[in-house]
mmCIF file of C-alpha atoms and ligand atoms in Angstrom:
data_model
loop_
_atom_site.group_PDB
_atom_site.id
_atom_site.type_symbol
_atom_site.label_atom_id
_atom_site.label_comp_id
_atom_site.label_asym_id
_atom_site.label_seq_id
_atom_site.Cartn_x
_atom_site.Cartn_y
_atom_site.Cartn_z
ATOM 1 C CA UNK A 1 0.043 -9.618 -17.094
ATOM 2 C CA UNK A 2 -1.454 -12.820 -15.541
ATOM 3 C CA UNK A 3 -4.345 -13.213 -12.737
ATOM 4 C CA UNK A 4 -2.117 -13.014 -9.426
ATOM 5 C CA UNK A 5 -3.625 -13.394 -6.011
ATOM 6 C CA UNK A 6 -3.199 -10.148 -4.910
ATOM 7 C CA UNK A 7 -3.558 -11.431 -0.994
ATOM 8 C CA UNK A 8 -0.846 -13.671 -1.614
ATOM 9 C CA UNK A 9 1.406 -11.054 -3.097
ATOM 10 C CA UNK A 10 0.888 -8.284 -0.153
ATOM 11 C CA UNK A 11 1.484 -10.943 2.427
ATOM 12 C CA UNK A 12 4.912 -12.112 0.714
ATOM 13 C CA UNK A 13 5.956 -8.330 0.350
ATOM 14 C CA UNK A 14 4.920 -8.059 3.857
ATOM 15 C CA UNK A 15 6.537 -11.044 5.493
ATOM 16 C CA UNK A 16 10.103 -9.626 4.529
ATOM 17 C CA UNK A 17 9.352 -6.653 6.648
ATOM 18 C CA UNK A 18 8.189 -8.227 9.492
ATOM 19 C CA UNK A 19 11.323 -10.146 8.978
ATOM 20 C CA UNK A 20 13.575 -7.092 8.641
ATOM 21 C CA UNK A 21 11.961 -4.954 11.709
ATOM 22 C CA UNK A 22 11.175 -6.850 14.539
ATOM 23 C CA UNK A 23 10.346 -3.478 16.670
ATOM 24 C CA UNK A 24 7.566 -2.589 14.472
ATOM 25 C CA UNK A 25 4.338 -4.578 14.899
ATOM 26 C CA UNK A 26 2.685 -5.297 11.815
ATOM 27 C CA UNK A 27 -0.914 -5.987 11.447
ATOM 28 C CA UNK A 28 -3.441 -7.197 8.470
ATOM 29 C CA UNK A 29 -7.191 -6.701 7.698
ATOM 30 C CA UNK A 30 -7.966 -8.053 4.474
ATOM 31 C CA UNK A 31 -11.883 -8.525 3.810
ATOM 32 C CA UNK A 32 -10.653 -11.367 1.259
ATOM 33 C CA UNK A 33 -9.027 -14.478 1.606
ATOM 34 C CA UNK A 34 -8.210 -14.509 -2.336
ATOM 35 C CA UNK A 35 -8.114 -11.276 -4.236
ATOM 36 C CA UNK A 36 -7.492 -12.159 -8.071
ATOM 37 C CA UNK A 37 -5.551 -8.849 -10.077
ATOM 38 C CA UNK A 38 -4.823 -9.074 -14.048
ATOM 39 C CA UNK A 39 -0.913 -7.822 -13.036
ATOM 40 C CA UNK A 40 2.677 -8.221 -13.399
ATOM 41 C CA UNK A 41 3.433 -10.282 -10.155
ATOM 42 C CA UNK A 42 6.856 -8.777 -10.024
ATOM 43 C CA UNK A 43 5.977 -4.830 -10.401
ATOM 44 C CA UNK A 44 2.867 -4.942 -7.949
ATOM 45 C CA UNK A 45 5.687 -6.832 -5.554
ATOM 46 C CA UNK A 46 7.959 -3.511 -6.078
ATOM 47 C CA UNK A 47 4.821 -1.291 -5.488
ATOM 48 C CA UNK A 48 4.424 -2.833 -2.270
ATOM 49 C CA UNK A 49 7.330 -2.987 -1.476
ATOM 50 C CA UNK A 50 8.223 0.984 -2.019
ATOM 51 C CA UNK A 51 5.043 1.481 0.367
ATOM 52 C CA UNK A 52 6.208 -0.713 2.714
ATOM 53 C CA UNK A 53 10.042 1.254 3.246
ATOM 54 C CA UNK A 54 8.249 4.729 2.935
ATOM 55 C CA UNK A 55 6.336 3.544 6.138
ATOM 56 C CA UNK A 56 9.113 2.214 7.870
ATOM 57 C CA UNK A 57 11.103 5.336 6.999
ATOM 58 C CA UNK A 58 8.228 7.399 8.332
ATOM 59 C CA UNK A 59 8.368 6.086 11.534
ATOM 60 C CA UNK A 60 12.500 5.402 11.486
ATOM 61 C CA UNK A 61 13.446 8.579 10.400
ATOM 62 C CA UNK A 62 12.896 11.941 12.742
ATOM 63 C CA UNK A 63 9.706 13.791 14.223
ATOM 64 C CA UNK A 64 6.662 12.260 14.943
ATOM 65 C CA UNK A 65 3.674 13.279 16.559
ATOM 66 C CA UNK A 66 3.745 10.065 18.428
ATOM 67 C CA UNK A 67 5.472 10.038 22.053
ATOM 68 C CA UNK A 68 8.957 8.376 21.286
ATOM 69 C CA UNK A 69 7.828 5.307 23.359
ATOM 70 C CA UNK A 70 4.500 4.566 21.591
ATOM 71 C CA UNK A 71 5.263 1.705 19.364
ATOM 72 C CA UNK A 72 5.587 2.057 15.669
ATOM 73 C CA UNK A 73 2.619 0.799 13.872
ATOM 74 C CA UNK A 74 2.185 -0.198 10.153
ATOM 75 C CA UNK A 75 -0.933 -2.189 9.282
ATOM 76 C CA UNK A 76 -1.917 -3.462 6.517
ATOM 77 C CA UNK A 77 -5.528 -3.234 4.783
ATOM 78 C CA UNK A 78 -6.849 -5.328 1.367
ATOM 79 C CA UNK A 79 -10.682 -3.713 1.086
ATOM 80 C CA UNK A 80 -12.642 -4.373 -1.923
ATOM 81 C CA UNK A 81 -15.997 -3.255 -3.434
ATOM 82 C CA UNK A 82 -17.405 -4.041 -6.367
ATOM 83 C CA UNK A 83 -15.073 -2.908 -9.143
ATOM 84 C CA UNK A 84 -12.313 -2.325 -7.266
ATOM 85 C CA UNK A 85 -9.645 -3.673 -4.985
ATOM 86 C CA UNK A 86 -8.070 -1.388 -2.559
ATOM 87 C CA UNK A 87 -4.240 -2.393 -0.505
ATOM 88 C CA UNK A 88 -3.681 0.555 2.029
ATOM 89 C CA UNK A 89 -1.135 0.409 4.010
ATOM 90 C CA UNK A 90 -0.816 2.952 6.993
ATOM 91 C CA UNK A 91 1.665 3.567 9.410
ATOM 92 C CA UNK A 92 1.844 6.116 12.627
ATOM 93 C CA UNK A 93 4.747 7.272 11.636
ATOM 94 C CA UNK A 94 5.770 11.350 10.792
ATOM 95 C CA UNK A 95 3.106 11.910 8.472
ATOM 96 C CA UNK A 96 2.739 12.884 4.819
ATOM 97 C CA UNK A 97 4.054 16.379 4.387
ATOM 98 C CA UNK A 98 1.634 19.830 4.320
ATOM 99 C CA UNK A 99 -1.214 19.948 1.281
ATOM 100 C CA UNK A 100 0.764 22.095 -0.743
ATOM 101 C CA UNK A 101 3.536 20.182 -1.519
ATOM 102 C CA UNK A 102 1.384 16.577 -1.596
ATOM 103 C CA UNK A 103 0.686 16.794 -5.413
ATOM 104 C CA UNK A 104 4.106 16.359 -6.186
ATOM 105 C CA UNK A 105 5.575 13.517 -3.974
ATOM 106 C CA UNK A 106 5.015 11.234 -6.663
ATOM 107 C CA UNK A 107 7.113 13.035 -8.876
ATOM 108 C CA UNK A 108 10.226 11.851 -9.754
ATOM 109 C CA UNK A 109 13.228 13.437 -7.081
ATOM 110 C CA UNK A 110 10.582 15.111 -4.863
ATOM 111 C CA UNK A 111 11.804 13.964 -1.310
ATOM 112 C CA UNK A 112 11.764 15.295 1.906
ATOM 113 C CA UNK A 113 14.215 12.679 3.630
ATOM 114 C CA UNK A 114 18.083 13.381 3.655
ATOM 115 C CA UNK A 115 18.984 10.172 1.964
ATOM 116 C CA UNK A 116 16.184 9.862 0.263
ATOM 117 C CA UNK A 117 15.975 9.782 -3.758
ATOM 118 C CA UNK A 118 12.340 10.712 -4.043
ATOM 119 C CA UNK A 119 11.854 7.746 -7.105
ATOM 120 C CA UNK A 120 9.733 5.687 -5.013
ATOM 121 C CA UNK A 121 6.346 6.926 -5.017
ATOM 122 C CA UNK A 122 7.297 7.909 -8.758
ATOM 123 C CA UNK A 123 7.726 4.503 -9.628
ATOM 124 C CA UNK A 124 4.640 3.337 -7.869
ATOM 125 C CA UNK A 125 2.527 5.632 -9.900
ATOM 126 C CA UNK A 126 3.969 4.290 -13.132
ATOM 127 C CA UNK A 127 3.475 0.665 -11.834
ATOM 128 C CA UNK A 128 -0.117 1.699 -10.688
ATOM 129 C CA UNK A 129 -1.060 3.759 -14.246
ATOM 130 C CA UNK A 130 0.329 0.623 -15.979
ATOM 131 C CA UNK A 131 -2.429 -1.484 -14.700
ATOM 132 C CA UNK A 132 -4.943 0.751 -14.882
ATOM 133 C CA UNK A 133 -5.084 1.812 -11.084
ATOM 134 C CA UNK A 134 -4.458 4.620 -9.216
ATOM 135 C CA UNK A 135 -2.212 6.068 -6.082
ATOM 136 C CA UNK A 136 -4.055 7.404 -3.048
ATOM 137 C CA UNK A 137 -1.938 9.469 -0.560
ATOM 138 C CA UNK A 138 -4.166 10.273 2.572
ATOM 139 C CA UNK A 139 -3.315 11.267 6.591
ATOM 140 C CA UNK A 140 -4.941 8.908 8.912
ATOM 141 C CA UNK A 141 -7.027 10.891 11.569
ATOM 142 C CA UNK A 142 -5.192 9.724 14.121
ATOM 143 C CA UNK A 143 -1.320 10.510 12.310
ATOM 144 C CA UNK A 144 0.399 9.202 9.794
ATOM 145 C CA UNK A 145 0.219 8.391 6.377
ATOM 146 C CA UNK A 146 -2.395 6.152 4.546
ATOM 147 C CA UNK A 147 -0.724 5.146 0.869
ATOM 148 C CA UNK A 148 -3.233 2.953 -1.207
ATOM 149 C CA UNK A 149 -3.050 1.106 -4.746
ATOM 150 C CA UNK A 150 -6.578 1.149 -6.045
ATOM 151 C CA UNK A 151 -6.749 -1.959 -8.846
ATOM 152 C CA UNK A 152 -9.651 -2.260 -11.258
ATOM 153 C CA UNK A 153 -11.152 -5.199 -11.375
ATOM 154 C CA UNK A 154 -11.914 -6.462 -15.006
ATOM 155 C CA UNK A 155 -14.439 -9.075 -15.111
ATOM 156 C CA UNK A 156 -13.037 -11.234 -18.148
ATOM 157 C CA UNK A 157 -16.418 -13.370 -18.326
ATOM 158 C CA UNK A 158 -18.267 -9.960 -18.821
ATOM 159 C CA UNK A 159 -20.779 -10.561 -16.494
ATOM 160 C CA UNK A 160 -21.586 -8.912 -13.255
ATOM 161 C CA UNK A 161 -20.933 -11.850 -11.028
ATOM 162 C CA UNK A 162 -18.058 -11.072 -9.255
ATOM 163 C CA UNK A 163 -18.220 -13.707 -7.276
ATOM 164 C CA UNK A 164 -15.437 -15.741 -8.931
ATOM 165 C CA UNK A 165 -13.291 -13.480 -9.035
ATOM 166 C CA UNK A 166 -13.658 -12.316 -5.696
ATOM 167 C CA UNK A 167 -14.485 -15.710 -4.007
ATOM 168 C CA UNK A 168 -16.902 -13.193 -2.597
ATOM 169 C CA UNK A 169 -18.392 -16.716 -0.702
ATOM 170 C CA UNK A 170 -15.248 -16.996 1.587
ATOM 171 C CA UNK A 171 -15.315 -13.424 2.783
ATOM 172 C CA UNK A 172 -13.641 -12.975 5.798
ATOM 173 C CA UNK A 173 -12.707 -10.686 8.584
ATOM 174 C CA UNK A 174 -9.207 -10.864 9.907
ATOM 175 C CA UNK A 175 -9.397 -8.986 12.849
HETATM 176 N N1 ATP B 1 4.350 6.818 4.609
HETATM 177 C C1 ATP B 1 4.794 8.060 4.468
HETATM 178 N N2 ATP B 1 4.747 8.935 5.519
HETATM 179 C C2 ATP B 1 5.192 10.189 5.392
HETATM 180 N N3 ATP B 1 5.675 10.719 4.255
HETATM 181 C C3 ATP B 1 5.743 9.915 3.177
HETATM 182 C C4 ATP B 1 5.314 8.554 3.219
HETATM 183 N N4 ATP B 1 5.478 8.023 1.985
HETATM 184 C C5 ATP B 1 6.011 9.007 1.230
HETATM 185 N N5 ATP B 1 6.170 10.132 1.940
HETATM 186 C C6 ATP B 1 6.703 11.424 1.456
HETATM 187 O O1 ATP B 1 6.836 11.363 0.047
HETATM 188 C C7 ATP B 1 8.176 11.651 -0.323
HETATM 189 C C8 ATP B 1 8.491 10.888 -1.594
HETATM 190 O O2 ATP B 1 8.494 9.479 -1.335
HETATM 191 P P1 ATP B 1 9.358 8.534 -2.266
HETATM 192 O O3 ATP B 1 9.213 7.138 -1.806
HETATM 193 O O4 ATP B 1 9.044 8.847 -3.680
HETATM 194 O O5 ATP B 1 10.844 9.042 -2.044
HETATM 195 P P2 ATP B 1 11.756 8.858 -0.754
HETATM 196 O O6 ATP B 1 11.186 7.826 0.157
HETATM 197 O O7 ATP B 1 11.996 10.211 -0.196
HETATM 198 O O8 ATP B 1 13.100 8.322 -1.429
HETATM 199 P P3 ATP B 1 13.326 6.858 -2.026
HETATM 200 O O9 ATP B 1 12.048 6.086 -1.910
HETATM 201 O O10 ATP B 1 13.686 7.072 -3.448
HETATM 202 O O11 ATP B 1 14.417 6.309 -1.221
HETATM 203 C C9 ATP B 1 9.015 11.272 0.887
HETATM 204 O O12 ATP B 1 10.247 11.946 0.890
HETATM 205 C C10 ATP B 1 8.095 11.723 2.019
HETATM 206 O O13 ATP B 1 8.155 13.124 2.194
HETATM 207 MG MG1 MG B 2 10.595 5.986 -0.590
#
């Protein structure tokens, strides 16, 4: 574990993407310009990563509630309070499936996709309880799927300035 710029990391998992599917349009709102998680650089990279194709794959693969010419969305969120710092990333794609089988998505082989191996939520939970965080699976009022990693913060100097750790003096609003 080492203090990784968790901005930095969600914009290199996110460039690939972009990269990779030129008919989705990506978008960012991140409340911080630096972000700094105690983390294993690598593993938060899969995390994001395994978001990032379950999104795609939600608006790739089969029914949406979206007419078939509206434009596949994915955007990408970094929100941060006090103790915590929050990467959500949302798409408009099929949507999560029905309450009752929710629970269990992040189990390992639950899938609901033909090719699908159902591991990668599981490993993002693993990755997530690891460092202390937690996995948020939400729908997004207006469709789709909201999937966030919740880190902890851990203030290492003990105190309750945050500040430097959060450069909470540059915020900003990428709109
Ligand atoms: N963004 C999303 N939108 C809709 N459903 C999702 C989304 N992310 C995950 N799911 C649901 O959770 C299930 C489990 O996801 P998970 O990533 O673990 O496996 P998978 O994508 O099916 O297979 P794999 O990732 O191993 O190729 C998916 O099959 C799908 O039903
Ligand atoms: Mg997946």
């Amino acid at each position: 574990m080492k203090s990784e710029d968790i901005v930095q990391l969600t914009k290199n998992s996110t460039v690939l993407f972009e990269t990779a599917h030129r008919d989705i349009s990506f978008t960012s709102k991140f409340i911080v310009e630096l972000g700094l998680v105690s983390c294993d650089a690598r593993q938060v990279g899969q995390a994001l990563t395994n978001l990032l194709q379950n999104a795609v794959d939600a608006i790739e693969g089969g029914q949406s509630d979206k007419p078939e010419s509206a434009p596949g969305l994915i955007e990408i969120r970094i929100d941060t309070d006090e103790d915590r710092i929050i990467v959500a990333v949302r798409d408009n794609g099929i949507g999560l499936p029905k309450d009752d089988q929710r629970d269990r998505l992040t189990e390992p082989y639950v899938t609901t996709r033909a090719k699908g191996t159902g591991l990668g939520l599981a490993i993002v939970r693993k990755i997530m309880e690891d460092h202390g965080g937690e996995l948020l699976l939400e729908d997004h009022p207006e469709g789709g799927a909201v999937v966030s990693l919740v880190f902890v913060l851990q203030d290492p100097a003990g105190s309750s300035d945050k500040d430097s750790i959060l450069e909470g003096g540059n915020l900003k609003n990428v709109l």
